[in-house]
Coordinates of C-alpha atoms and ligand atoms in Angstrom, one line a residue:
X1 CA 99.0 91.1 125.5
X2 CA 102.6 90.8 125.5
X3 CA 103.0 92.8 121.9
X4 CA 104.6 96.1 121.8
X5 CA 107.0 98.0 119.6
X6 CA 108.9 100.9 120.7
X7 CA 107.6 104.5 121.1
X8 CA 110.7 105.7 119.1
X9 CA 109.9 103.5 116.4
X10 CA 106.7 104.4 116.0
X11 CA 107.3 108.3 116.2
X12 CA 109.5 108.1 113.4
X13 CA 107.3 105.7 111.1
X14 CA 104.9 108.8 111.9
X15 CA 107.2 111.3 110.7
X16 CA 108.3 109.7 107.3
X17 CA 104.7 109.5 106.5
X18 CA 103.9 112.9 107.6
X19 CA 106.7 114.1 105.2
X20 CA 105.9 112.1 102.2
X21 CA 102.1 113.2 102.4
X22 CA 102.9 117.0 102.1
X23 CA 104.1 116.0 98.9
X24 CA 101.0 114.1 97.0
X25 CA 97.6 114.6 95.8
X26 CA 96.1 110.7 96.7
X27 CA 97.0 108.3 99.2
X28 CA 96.4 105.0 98.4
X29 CA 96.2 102.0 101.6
X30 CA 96.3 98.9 101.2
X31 CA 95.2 96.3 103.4
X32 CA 95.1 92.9 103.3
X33 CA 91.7 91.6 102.1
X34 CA 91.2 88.5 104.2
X35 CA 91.7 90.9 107.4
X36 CA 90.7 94.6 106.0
X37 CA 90.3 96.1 109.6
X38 CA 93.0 94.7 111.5
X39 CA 95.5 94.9 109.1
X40 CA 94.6 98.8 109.2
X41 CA 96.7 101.4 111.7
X42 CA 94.0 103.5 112.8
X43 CA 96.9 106.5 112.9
X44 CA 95.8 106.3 109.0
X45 CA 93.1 108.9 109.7
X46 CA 94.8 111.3 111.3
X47 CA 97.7 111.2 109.5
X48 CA 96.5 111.1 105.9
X49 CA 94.1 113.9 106.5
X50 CA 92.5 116.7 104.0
X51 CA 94.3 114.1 101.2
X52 CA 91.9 111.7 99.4
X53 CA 92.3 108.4 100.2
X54 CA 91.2 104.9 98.2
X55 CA 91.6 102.0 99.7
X56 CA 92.8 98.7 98.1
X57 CA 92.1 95.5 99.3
X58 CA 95.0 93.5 98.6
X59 CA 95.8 89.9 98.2
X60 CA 92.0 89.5 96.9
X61 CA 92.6 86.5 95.0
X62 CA 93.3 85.0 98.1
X63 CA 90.2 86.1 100.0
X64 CA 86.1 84.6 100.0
X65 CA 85.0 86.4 97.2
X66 CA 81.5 86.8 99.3
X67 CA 83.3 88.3 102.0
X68 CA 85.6 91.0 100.3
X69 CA 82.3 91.7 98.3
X70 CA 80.7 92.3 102.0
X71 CA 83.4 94.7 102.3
X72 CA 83.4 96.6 99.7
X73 CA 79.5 97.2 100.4
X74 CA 80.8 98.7 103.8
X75 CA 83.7 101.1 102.8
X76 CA 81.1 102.3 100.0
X77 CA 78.2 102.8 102.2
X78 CA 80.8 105.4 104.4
X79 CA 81.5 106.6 100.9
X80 CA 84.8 105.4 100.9
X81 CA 86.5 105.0 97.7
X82 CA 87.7 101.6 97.6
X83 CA 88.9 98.4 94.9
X84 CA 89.6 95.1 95.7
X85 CA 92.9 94.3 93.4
X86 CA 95.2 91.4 93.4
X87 CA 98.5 92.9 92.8
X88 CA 100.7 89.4 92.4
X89 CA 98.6 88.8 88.8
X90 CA 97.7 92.4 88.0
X91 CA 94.1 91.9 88.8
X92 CA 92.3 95.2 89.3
X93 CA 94.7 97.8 88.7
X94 CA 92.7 99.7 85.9
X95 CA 89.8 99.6 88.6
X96 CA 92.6 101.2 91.1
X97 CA 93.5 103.8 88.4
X98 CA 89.6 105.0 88.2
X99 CA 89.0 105.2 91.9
X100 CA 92.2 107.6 92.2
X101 CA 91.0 109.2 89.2
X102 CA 87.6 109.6 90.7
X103 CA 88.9 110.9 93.8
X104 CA 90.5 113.9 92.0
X105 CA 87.9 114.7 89.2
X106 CA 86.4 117.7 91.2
X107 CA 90.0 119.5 91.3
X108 CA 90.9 118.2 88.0
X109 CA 87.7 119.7 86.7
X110 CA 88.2 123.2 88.2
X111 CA 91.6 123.7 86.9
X112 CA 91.0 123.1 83.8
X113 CA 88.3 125.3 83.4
X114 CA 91.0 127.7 84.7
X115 CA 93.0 126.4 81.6
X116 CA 95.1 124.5 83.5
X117 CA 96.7 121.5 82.9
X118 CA 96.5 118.7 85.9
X119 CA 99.8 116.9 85.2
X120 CA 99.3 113.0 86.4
X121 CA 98.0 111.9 89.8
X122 CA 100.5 112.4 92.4
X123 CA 100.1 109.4 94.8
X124 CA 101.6 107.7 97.8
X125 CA 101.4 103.8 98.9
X126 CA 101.3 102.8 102.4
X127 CA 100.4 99.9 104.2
X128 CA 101.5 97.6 107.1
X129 CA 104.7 95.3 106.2
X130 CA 104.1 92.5 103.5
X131 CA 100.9 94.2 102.5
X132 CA 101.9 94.1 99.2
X133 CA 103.3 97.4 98.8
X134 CA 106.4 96.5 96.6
X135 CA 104.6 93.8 94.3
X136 CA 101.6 96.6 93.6
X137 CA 104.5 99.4 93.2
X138 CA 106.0 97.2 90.4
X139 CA 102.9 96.2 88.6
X140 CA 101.7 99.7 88.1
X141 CA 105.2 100.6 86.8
X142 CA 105.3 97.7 84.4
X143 CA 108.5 97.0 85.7
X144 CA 110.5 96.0 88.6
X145 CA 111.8 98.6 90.6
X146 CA 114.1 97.8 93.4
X147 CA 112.3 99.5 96.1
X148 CA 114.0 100.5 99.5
X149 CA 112.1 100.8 102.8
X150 CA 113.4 103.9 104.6
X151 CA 116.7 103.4 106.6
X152 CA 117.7 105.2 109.8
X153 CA 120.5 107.9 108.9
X154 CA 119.8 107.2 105.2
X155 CA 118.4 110.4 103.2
X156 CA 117.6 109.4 100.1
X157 CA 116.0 112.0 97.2
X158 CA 112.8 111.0 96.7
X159 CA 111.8 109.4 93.2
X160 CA 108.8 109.8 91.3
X161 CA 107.7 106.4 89.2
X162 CA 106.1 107.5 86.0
X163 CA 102.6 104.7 85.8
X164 CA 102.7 102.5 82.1
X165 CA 99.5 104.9 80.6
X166 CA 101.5 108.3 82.1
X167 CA 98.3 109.0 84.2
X168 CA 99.8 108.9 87.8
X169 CA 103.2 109.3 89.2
X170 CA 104.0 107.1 92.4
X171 CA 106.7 108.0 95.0
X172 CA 109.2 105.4 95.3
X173 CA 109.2 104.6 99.0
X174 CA 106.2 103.4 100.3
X175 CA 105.3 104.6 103.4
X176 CA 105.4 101.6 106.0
X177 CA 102.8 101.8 108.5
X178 CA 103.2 99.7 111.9
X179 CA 100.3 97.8 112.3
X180 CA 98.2 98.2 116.0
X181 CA 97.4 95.5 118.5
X182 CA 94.1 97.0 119.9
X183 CA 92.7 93.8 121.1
X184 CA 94.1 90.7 121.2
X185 CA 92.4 89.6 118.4
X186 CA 93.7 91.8 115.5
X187 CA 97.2 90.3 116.5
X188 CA 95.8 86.7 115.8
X189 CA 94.7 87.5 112.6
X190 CA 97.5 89.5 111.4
X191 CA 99.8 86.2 112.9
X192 CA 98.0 84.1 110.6
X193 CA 97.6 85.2 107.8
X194 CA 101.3 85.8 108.5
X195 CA 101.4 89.6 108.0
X196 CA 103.5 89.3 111.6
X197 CA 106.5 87.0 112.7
X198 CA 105.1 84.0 114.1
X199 CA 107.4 84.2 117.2
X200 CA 105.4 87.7 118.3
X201 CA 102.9 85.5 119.3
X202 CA 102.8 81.8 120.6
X203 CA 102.3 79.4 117.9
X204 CA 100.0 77.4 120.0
X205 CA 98.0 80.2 119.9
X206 CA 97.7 81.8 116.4
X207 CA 97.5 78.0 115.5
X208 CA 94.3 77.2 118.2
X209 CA 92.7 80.5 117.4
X210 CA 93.1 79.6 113.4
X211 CA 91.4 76.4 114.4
X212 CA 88.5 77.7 115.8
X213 CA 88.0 80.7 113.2
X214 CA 88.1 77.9 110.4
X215 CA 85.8 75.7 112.2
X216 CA 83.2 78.3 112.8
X217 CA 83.3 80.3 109.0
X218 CA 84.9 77.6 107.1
X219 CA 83.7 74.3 108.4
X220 CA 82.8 72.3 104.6
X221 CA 86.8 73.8 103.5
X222 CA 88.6 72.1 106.5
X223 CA 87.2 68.5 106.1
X224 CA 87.4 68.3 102.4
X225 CA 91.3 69.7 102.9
X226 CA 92.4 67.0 106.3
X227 CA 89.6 65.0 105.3
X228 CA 87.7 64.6 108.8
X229 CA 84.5 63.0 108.7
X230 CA 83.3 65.3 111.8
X231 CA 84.8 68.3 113.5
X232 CA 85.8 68.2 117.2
X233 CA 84.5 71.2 119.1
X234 CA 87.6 71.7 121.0
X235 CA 90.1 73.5 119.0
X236 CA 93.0 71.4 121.1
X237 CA 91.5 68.1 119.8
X238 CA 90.6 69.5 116.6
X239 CA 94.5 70.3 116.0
X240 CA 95.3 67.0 117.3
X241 CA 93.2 64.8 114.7
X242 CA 94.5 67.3 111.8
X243 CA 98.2 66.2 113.4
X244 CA 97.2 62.3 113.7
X245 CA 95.3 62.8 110.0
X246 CA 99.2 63.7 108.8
X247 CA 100.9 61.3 110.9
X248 CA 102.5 64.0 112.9
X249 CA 103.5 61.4 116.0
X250 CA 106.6 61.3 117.6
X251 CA 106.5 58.9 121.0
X252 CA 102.8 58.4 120.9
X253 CA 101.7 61.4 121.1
X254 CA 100.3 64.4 118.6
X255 CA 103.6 66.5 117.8
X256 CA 101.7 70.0 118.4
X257 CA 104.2 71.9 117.5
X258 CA 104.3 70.4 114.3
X259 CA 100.6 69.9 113.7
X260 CA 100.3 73.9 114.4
X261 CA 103.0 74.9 111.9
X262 CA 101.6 72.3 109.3
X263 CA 97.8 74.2 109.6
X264 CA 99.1 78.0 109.4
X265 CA 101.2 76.9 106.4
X266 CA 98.2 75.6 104.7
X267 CA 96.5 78.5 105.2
X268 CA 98.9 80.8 104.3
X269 CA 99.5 79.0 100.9
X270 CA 96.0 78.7 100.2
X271 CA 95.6 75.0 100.4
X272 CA 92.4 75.1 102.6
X273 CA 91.1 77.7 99.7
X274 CA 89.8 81.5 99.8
X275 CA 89.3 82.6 103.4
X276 CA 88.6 85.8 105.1
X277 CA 89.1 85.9 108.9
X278 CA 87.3 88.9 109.2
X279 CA 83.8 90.1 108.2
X280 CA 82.0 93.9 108.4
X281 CA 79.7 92.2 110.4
X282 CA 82.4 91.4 113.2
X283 CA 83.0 95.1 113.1
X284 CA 78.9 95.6 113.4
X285 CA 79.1 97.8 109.9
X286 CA 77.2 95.1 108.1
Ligands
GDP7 P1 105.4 94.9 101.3 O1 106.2 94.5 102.5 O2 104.1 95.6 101.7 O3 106.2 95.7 100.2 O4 104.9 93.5 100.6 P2 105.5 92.7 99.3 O5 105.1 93.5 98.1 O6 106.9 92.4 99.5 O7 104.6 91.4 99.4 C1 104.6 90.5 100.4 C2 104.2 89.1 99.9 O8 102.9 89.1 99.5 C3 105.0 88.6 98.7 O9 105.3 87.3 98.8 C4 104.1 88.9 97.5 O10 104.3 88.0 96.4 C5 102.8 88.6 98.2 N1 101.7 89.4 97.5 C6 101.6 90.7 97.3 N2 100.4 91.1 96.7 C7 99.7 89.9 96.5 C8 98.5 89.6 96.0 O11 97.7 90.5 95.6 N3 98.1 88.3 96.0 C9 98.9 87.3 96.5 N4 98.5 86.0 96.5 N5 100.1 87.6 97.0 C10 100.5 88.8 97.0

């Protein structure tokens, strides 16, 4: 597959992580909760290691509830902490709180008995681009902080946001993971639920592959939304009657390009409902 981003870009992305790890007690990920795994870098691993680590599905509301709930089960059974949240209403976040709370009891605990006071959570965000990073950053704060991504040549001191109950202290910068093309696949599903630019990939494409996934998992959803009596097998004619359906014609013919954009819209503003594109049991951890 044509997708690539530069070494350089990636090394550095690396780096600024690196850095900002060394300097807290929890990293929180976020990934997107309709793709959980492919909207994952599997770099996470290595380089969030020896630091706790909960993992927030993000964007819940906009997920199948049975699905994320499938997840959930997953992550748990690798004992994995991990909370499905939906930052855009504030759905979740005391749930968020406990699990990083959770995650540091042990330590907590021990210094303490030393007579020690803890001090608040020290934690990092990080996540591929339009995760959600910024919207969760400012609902944990109670406020709106205007939040930078990390500019080449620009050294910034980092900032520590104080949480609204005290308990945690975020840094300021999220750290911006680039998300991984390992198959072919986890590039379609990050195109469409729009986590990349559509012109990485061929819109023909993301919107034919989004055709088929909806046809397969969310068959009853895609009638009831283009009102189709029956659903073409072929993904090609099945775009075509969604065009025809909207009266997307121009000389005759089904305006594909048109059709296409009109379906990935939809989906991406939840018109066709909750949908997941991606399922433990595609991963074979069900
Ligand atoms: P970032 O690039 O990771 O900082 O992502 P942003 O915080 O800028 O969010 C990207 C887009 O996703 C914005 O339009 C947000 O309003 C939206 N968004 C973020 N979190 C949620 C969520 O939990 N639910 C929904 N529906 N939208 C969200």
């Amino acid at each position: 597959m044509a997708i690539q981003w530069f070494p350089g870009h990636m090394a550095k992305a690396r780096r600024q992580v690196t850095e900002k790890i060394k300097l807290i007690d929890v990293v929180i990920e976020l990934v997107d909760a309709r793709v959980p795994q492919s909207s994952r870098n599997p770099i996470v691993d290595e380089i969030t290691a020896g630091k706790p680590r909960l993992i927030v599905l993000n964007k819940a509301d906009m997920a199948d509830p049975a699905v994320t709930d499938a997840w959930l089960k997953a992550f748990k059974r690798d004992d994995v902490e991990v909370v499905a949240v939906d930052s855009k209403h504030s759905k979740g976040l005391k749930q968020l709180m406990t699990g990083a709370e959770k995650l540091m009891k042990d330590k907590h605990d021990r210094m303490r008995e030393k007579g020690r006071n803890p001090g608040p959570i020290r934690a990092l965000i990080i996540g591929i681009p339009n995760v959600g990073k910024s919207t969760l950053i400012n609902r944990l704060a109670g406020r709106n902080i205007a939040i930078t991504g990390d500019r080449p040549g620009v050294t910034k001191r980092q900032q520590w946001i104080k949480m609204k109950g005290g308990e945690m202290e975020l840094l300021d910068t999220p750290g911006i993971l680039w998300p991984k093309f390992e198959d072919q696949l986890v590039g379609y599903r990050l195109a469409a639920t729009g986590a990349i630019k559509d012109e990485i990939l061929n819109l023909d494409d993301i919107a034919l592959y989004t055709a088929r996934e909806l046809r397969t998992r969310y068959p009853e959803q895609l009638k009831d939304r283009f009102k189709l009596e029956e659903l073409p097998e072929d993904a090609v004619e099945l775009l075509e009657l969604i065009g025809k359906k909207r009266g997307l014609i121009s000389g005759g013919y089904v305006d594909f390009e048109k059709a296409s954009e009109l379906l990935l819209n939809e989906l991406r503003h939840e018109k066709i409902g909750r949908i997941s594109l991606e399922t433990p049991a595609d991963h074979e951890l069900a």
